[in-house]
Amino acid sequence: MAISEMPQPSADYRRLLREVTGARAGLLVVKGAFPKDRSMVAEEVAAVRGSRVRAIAAPSVAGKYIGETEKNLARLFEAAAGSGSVLFFDEADDLFGKRTQREKRQDTYAGTCLLELLNRHPVFCILGADLNFQLPAELQHPLLGVVAVERREASVNPPRSTI
């Protein structure tokens, strides 16, 4: 997509960029049909934060063996915390769709591991996914917002608060 084809950012999107700039750590979801559009938003968020993006294809993080996914995520978070880069997991819907197990042999999802790592490391994380992606309930707390990117329009939906 050429720069001239980029949608004009809405006031909500500009507000979200300001919030993201001040956040030490957190989670942002970027939904879109096209991976290139999602990565452009991730690049813009990183630029606003004065960081660089470390793009990761989420399926490459998912391990074949017990505990491998958690170890892969932990390595990525430790590296990002040391460098100050923004982690961008594209195709996050694939990562959250796979079950993993912990050493305690309790079934869990990668979302729980991601939440623990977000609490432990000062890392800003962006999840890129298709438009129909539903964020796991355990990740609602660190969520700063959801950006829906379409070819001609971009809109921001703040996270729903549960009372």
PDB file of C-alpha atoms in Angstrom:
ATOM      1  CA  MET A   1       0.000   0.000   0.000  1.00  0.00           C
ATOM      2  CA  ALA A   2       1.476   3.330  -1.013  1.00  0.00           C
ATOM      3  CA  ILE A   3       1.624   6.183   1.483  1.00  0.00           C
ATOM      4  CA  SER A   4      -1.004   8.053  -0.552  1.00  0.00           C
ATOM      5  CA  GLU A   5      -3.396   5.111  -0.064  1.00  0.00           C
ATOM      6  CA  MET A   6      -3.002   5.100   3.718  1.00  0.00           C
ATOM      7  CA  PRO A   7      -6.222   5.979   5.511  1.00  0.00           C
ATOM      8  CA  GLN A   8      -6.363   9.238   7.409  1.00  0.00           C
ATOM      9  CA  PRO A   9      -6.050   8.295  11.075  1.00  0.00           C
ATOM     10  CA  SER A  10      -9.130   8.877  13.173  1.00  0.00           C
ATOM     11  CA  ALA A  11      -9.095  10.909  16.382  1.00  0.00           C
ATOM     12  CA  ASP A  12      -9.437   7.651  18.350  1.00  0.00           C
ATOM     13  CA  TYR A  13      -6.377   6.212  16.607  1.00  0.00           C
ATOM     14  CA  ARG A  14      -4.317   9.330  17.328  1.00  0.00           C
ATOM     15  CA  ARG A  15      -5.442   9.206  20.990  1.00  0.00           C
ATOM     16  CA  LEU A  16      -4.424   5.561  21.200  1.00  0.00           C
ATOM     17  CA  LEU A  17      -0.982   6.384  19.759  1.00  0.00           C
ATOM     18  CA  ARG A  18      -0.524   9.001  22.504  1.00  0.00           C
ATOM     19  CA  GLU A  19      -1.497   6.450  25.184  1.00  0.00           C
ATOM     20  CA  VAL A  20       0.842   3.860  23.709  1.00  0.00           C
ATOM     21  CA  THR A  21       3.711   6.342  23.786  1.00  0.00           C
ATOM     22  CA  GLY A  22       3.385   6.803  27.535  1.00  0.00           C
ATOM     23  CA  ALA A  23       2.846   3.145  28.408  1.00  0.00           C
ATOM     24  CA  ARG A  24       5.902   1.386  29.801  1.00  0.00           C
ATOM     25  CA  ALA A  25       4.489  -1.991  28.831  1.00  0.00           C
ATOM     26  CA  GLY A  26       1.224  -3.332  27.569  1.00  0.00           C
ATOM     27  CA  LEU A  27      -0.678  -5.116  24.880  1.00  0.00           C
ATOM     28  CA  LEU A  28      -2.236  -3.867  21.661  1.00  0.00           C
ATOM     29  CA  VAL A  29      -4.235  -5.971  19.201  1.00  0.00           C
ATOM     30  CA  VAL A  30      -4.151  -5.078  15.506  1.00  0.00           C
ATOM     31  CA  LYS A  31      -6.827  -6.821  13.462  1.00  0.00           C
ATOM     32  CA  GLY A  32      -6.756  -6.814   9.687  1.00  0.00           C
ATOM     33  CA  ALA A  33      -7.232  -9.020   6.672  1.00  0.00           C
ATOM     34  CA  PHE A  34      -3.804  -8.220   5.245  1.00  0.00           C
ATOM     35  CA  PRO A  35      -0.542  -8.900   7.125  1.00  0.00           C
ATOM     36  CA  LYS A  36       1.164  -5.928   5.476  1.00  0.00           C
ATOM     37  CA  ASP A  37      -1.449  -3.541   6.893  1.00  0.00           C
ATOM     38  CA  ARG A  38      -1.029  -4.999  10.386  1.00  0.00           C
ATOM     39  CA  SER A  39       2.744  -4.678  10.193  1.00  0.00           C
ATOM     40  CA  MET A  40       2.458  -1.040   9.040  1.00  0.00           C
ATOM     41  CA  VAL A  41       0.477  -0.223  12.184  1.00  0.00           C
ATOM     42  CA  ALA A  42       3.070  -2.053  14.313  1.00  0.00           C
ATOM     43  CA  GLU A  43       5.863  -0.040  12.664  1.00  0.00           C
ATOM     44  CA  GLU A  44       3.997   3.207  13.335  1.00  0.00           C
ATOM     45  CA  VAL A  45       3.412   2.322  16.989  1.00  0.00           C
ATOM     46  CA  ALA A  46       7.092   1.446  17.431  1.00  0.00           C
ATOM     47  CA  ALA A  47       8.155   4.693  15.744  1.00  0.00           C
ATOM     48  CA  VAL A  48       5.895   6.715  18.051  1.00  0.00           C
ATOM     49  CA  ARG A  49       7.475   4.919  21.028  1.00  0.00           C
ATOM     50  CA  GLY A  50      10.987   5.543  19.689  1.00  0.00           C
ATOM     51  CA  SER A  51      11.590   1.804  19.385  1.00  0.00           C
ATOM     52  CA  ARG A  52      12.036  -0.732  16.668  1.00  0.00           C
ATOM     53  CA  VAL A  53       9.759  -3.659  15.888  1.00  0.00           C
ATOM     54  CA  ARG A  54      10.813  -7.221  16.350  1.00  0.00           C
ATOM     55  CA  ALA A  55       8.358  -9.073  14.103  1.00  0.00           C
ATOM     56  CA  ILE A  56       7.676 -12.704  14.897  1.00  0.00           C
ATOM     57  CA  ALA A  57       5.434 -15.092  12.995  1.00  0.00           C
ATOM     58  CA  ALA A  58       3.419 -16.473  15.893  1.00  0.00           C
ATOM     59  CA  PRO A  59       3.221 -20.039  14.507  1.00  0.00           C
ATOM     60  CA  SER A  60       7.027 -20.223  14.650  1.00  0.00           C
ATOM     61  CA  VAL A  61       6.866 -19.700  18.436  1.00  0.00           C
ATOM     62  CA  ALA A  62       4.512 -22.611  19.057  1.00  0.00           C
ATOM     63  CA  GLY A  63       6.538 -25.589  20.176  1.00  0.00           C
ATOM     64  CA  LYS A  64       6.044 -29.215  19.377  1.00  0.00           C
ATOM     65  CA  TYR A  65       6.991 -30.439  22.850  1.00  0.00           C
ATOM     66  CA  ILE A  66       5.705 -29.702  26.355  1.00  0.00           C
ATOM     67  CA  GLY A  67       6.936 -26.337  27.632  1.00  0.00           C
ATOM     68  CA  GLU A  68       8.644 -25.372  24.373  1.00  0.00           C
ATOM     69  CA  THR A  69       6.191 -22.556  23.551  1.00  0.00           C
ATOM     70  CA  GLU A  70       6.705 -20.998  26.984  1.00  0.00           C
ATOM     71  CA  LYS A  71      10.496 -21.194  26.639  1.00  0.00           C
ATOM     72  CA  ASN A  72      10.361 -19.578  23.187  1.00  0.00           C
ATOM     73  CA  LEU A  73       8.146 -16.758  24.468  1.00  0.00           C
ATOM     74  CA  ALA A  74      10.386 -16.211  27.506  1.00  0.00           C
ATOM     75  CA  ARG A  75      13.489 -15.898  25.296  1.00  0.00           C
ATOM     76  CA  LEU A  76      11.748 -13.356  23.068  1.00  0.00           C
ATOM     77  CA  PHE A  77      10.579 -11.285  26.041  1.00  0.00           C
ATOM     78  CA  GLU A  78      13.999 -11.288  27.684  1.00  0.00           C
ATOM     79  CA  ALA A  79      15.625 -10.108  24.445  1.00  0.00           C
ATOM     80  CA  ALA A  80      12.971  -7.417  23.920  1.00  0.00           C
ATOM     81  CA  ALA A  81      13.283  -6.182  27.514  1.00  0.00           C
ATOM     82  CA  GLY A  82      17.027  -5.828  27.040  1.00  0.00           C
ATOM     83  CA  SER A  83      16.799  -3.990  23.722  1.00  0.00           C
ATOM     84  CA  GLY A  84      13.638  -1.956  24.321  1.00  0.00           C
ATOM     85  CA  SER A  85      12.064  -3.221  21.115  1.00  0.00           C
ATOM     86  CA  VAL A  86       8.348  -3.763  20.519  1.00  0.00           C
ATOM     87  CA  LEU A  87       7.326  -7.393  20.013  1.00  0.00           C
ATOM     88  CA  PHE A  88       4.917  -7.897  17.115  1.00  0.00           C
ATOM     89  CA  PHE A  89       3.364 -11.360  16.911  1.00  0.00           C
ATOM     90  CA  ASP A  90       1.657 -11.610  13.549  1.00  0.00           C
ATOM     91  CA  GLU A  91      -0.855 -14.413  13.028  1.00  0.00           C
ATOM     92  CA  ALA A  92      -1.480 -14.405  16.785  1.00  0.00           C
ATOM     93  CA  ASP A  93      -4.738 -16.253  16.233  1.00  0.00           C
ATOM     94  CA  ASP A  94      -2.647 -19.336  15.351  1.00  0.00           C
ATOM     95  CA  LEU A  95      -0.620 -19.106  18.551  1.00  0.00           C
ATOM     96  CA  PHE A  96      -3.646 -18.771  20.800  1.00  0.00           C
ATOM     97  CA  GLY A  97      -5.443 -21.617  19.068  1.00  0.00           C
ATOM     98  CA  LYS A  98      -2.847 -24.200  20.150  1.00  0.00           C
ATOM     99  CA  ARG A  99      -2.811 -25.772  23.580  1.00  0.00           C
ATOM    100  CA  THR A 100       0.386 -26.033  25.546  1.00  0.00           C
ATOM    101  CA  GLN A 101       1.218 -27.668  28.844  1.00  0.00           C
ATOM    102  CA  ARG A 102       3.232 -26.429  31.766  1.00  0.00           C
ATOM    103  CA  GLU A 103       5.775 -28.371  33.758  1.00  0.00           C
ATOM    104  CA  LYS A 104       3.076 -28.889  36.406  1.00  0.00           C
ATOM    105  CA  ARG A 105       1.138 -30.812  33.737  1.00  0.00           C
ATOM    106  CA  GLN A 106      -1.765 -28.384  33.891  1.00  0.00           C
ATOM    107  CA  ASP A 107      -3.368 -27.584  30.577  1.00  0.00           C
ATOM    108  CA  THR A 108      -3.179 -23.925  29.737  1.00  0.00           C
ATOM    109  CA  TYR A 109      -3.064 -21.597  26.767  1.00  0.00           C
ATOM    110  CA  ALA A 110      -0.200 -19.505  25.443  1.00  0.00           C
ATOM    111  CA  GLY A 111      -2.238 -16.477  26.543  1.00  0.00           C
ATOM    112  CA  THR A 112      -1.612 -17.288  30.196  1.00  0.00           C
ATOM    113  CA  CYS A 113       2.119 -17.487  29.547  1.00  0.00           C
ATOM    114  CA  LEU A 114       1.992 -14.202  27.639  1.00  0.00           C
ATOM    115  CA  LEU A 115       0.193 -12.541  30.554  1.00  0.00           C
ATOM    116  CA  GLU A 116       2.829 -13.760  33.019  1.00  0.00           C
ATOM    117  CA  LEU A 117       5.625 -12.474  30.778  1.00  0.00           C
ATOM    118  CA  LEU A 118       3.921  -9.087  30.366  1.00  0.00           C
ATOM    119  CA  ASN A 119       3.715  -8.822  34.161  1.00  0.00           C
ATOM    120  CA  ARG A 120       7.370  -9.807  34.595  1.00  0.00           C
ATOM    121  CA  HIS A 121       9.038  -7.816  31.775  1.00  0.00           C
ATOM    122  CA  PRO A 122       8.590  -4.158  30.729  1.00  0.00           C
ATOM    123  CA  VAL A 123       7.805  -5.062  27.114  1.00  0.00           C
ATOM    124  CA  PHE A 124       5.252  -3.571  24.754  1.00  0.00           C
ATOM    125  CA  CYS A 125       3.597  -6.316  22.737  1.00  0.00           C
ATOM    126  CA  ILE A 126       1.405  -6.134  19.626  1.00  0.00           C
ATOM    127  CA  LEU A 127      -0.718  -9.057  18.472  1.00  0.00           C
ATOM    128  CA  GLY A 128      -1.641  -9.085  14.783  1.00  0.00           C
ATOM    129  CA  ALA A 129      -4.584 -11.236  13.746  1.00  0.00           C
ATOM    130  CA  ASP A 130      -7.489 -11.635  11.350  1.00  0.00           C
ATOM    131  CA  LEU A 131     -10.570  -9.460  11.768  1.00  0.00           C
ATOM    132  CA  ASN A 132     -12.550 -12.223  13.529  1.00  0.00           C
ATOM    133  CA  PHE A 133      -9.895 -12.857  16.225  1.00  0.00           C
ATOM    134  CA  GLN A 134     -11.238 -13.012  19.777  1.00  0.00           C
ATOM    135  CA  LEU A 135      -8.730 -12.141  22.480  1.00  0.00           C
ATOM    136  CA  PRO A 136      -8.576 -14.708  25.304  1.00  0.00           C
ATOM    137  CA  ALA A 137     -10.213 -13.479  28.507  1.00  0.00           C
ATOM    138  CA  GLU A 138      -6.968 -13.627  30.498  1.00  0.00           C
ATOM    139  CA  LEU A 139      -5.428 -10.953  28.235  1.00  0.00           C
ATOM    140  CA  GLN A 140      -8.163  -8.339  28.711  1.00  0.00           C
ATOM    141  CA  HIS A 141      -6.388  -6.743  31.690  1.00  0.00           C
ATOM    142  CA  PRO A 142      -3.150  -5.570  30.003  1.00  0.00           C
ATOM    143  CA  LEU A 143      -5.003  -4.639  26.792  1.00  0.00           C
ATOM    144  CA  LEU A 144      -4.618  -0.968  25.825  1.00  0.00           C
ATOM    145  CA  GLY A 145      -6.807  -1.185  22.746  1.00  0.00           C
ATOM    146  CA  VAL A 146      -7.828  -2.928  19.553  1.00  0.00           C
ATOM    147  CA  VAL A 147      -7.049  -1.433  16.146  1.00  0.00           C
ATOM    148  CA  ALA A 148      -9.104  -2.721  13.221  1.00  0.00           C
ATOM    149  CA  VAL A 149      -7.329  -2.011   9.940  1.00  0.00           C
ATOM    150  CA  GLU A 150      -9.103  -2.124   6.618  1.00  0.00           C
ATOM    151  CA  ARG A 151      -7.795  -1.070   3.219  1.00  0.00           C
ATOM    152  CA  ARG A 152      -9.614   2.257   3.207  1.00  0.00           C
ATOM    153  CA  GLU A 153     -10.377   2.816   6.873  1.00  0.00           C
ATOM    154  CA  ALA A 154      -8.827   2.346  10.286  1.00  0.00           C
ATOM    155  CA  SER A 155     -10.804   2.363  13.505  1.00  0.00           C
ATOM    156  CA  VAL A 156      -9.942   1.904  17.141  1.00  0.00           C
ATOM    157  CA  ASN A 157     -12.070   0.188  19.739  1.00  0.00           C
ATOM    158  CA  PRO A 158     -10.965   0.609  23.347  1.00  0.00           C
ATOM    159  CA  PRO A 159     -11.112  -2.527  25.455  1.00  0.00           C
ATOM    160  CA  ARG A 160     -14.428  -3.274  27.114  1.00  0.00           C
ATOM    161  CA  SER A 161     -14.458  -2.804  30.822  1.00  0.00           C
ATOM    162  CA  THR A 162     -16.157  -5.416  32.930  1.00  0.00           C
ATOM    163  CA  ILE A 163     -17.839  -4.229  36.084  1.00  0.00           C
TER     164      ILE A 163
END
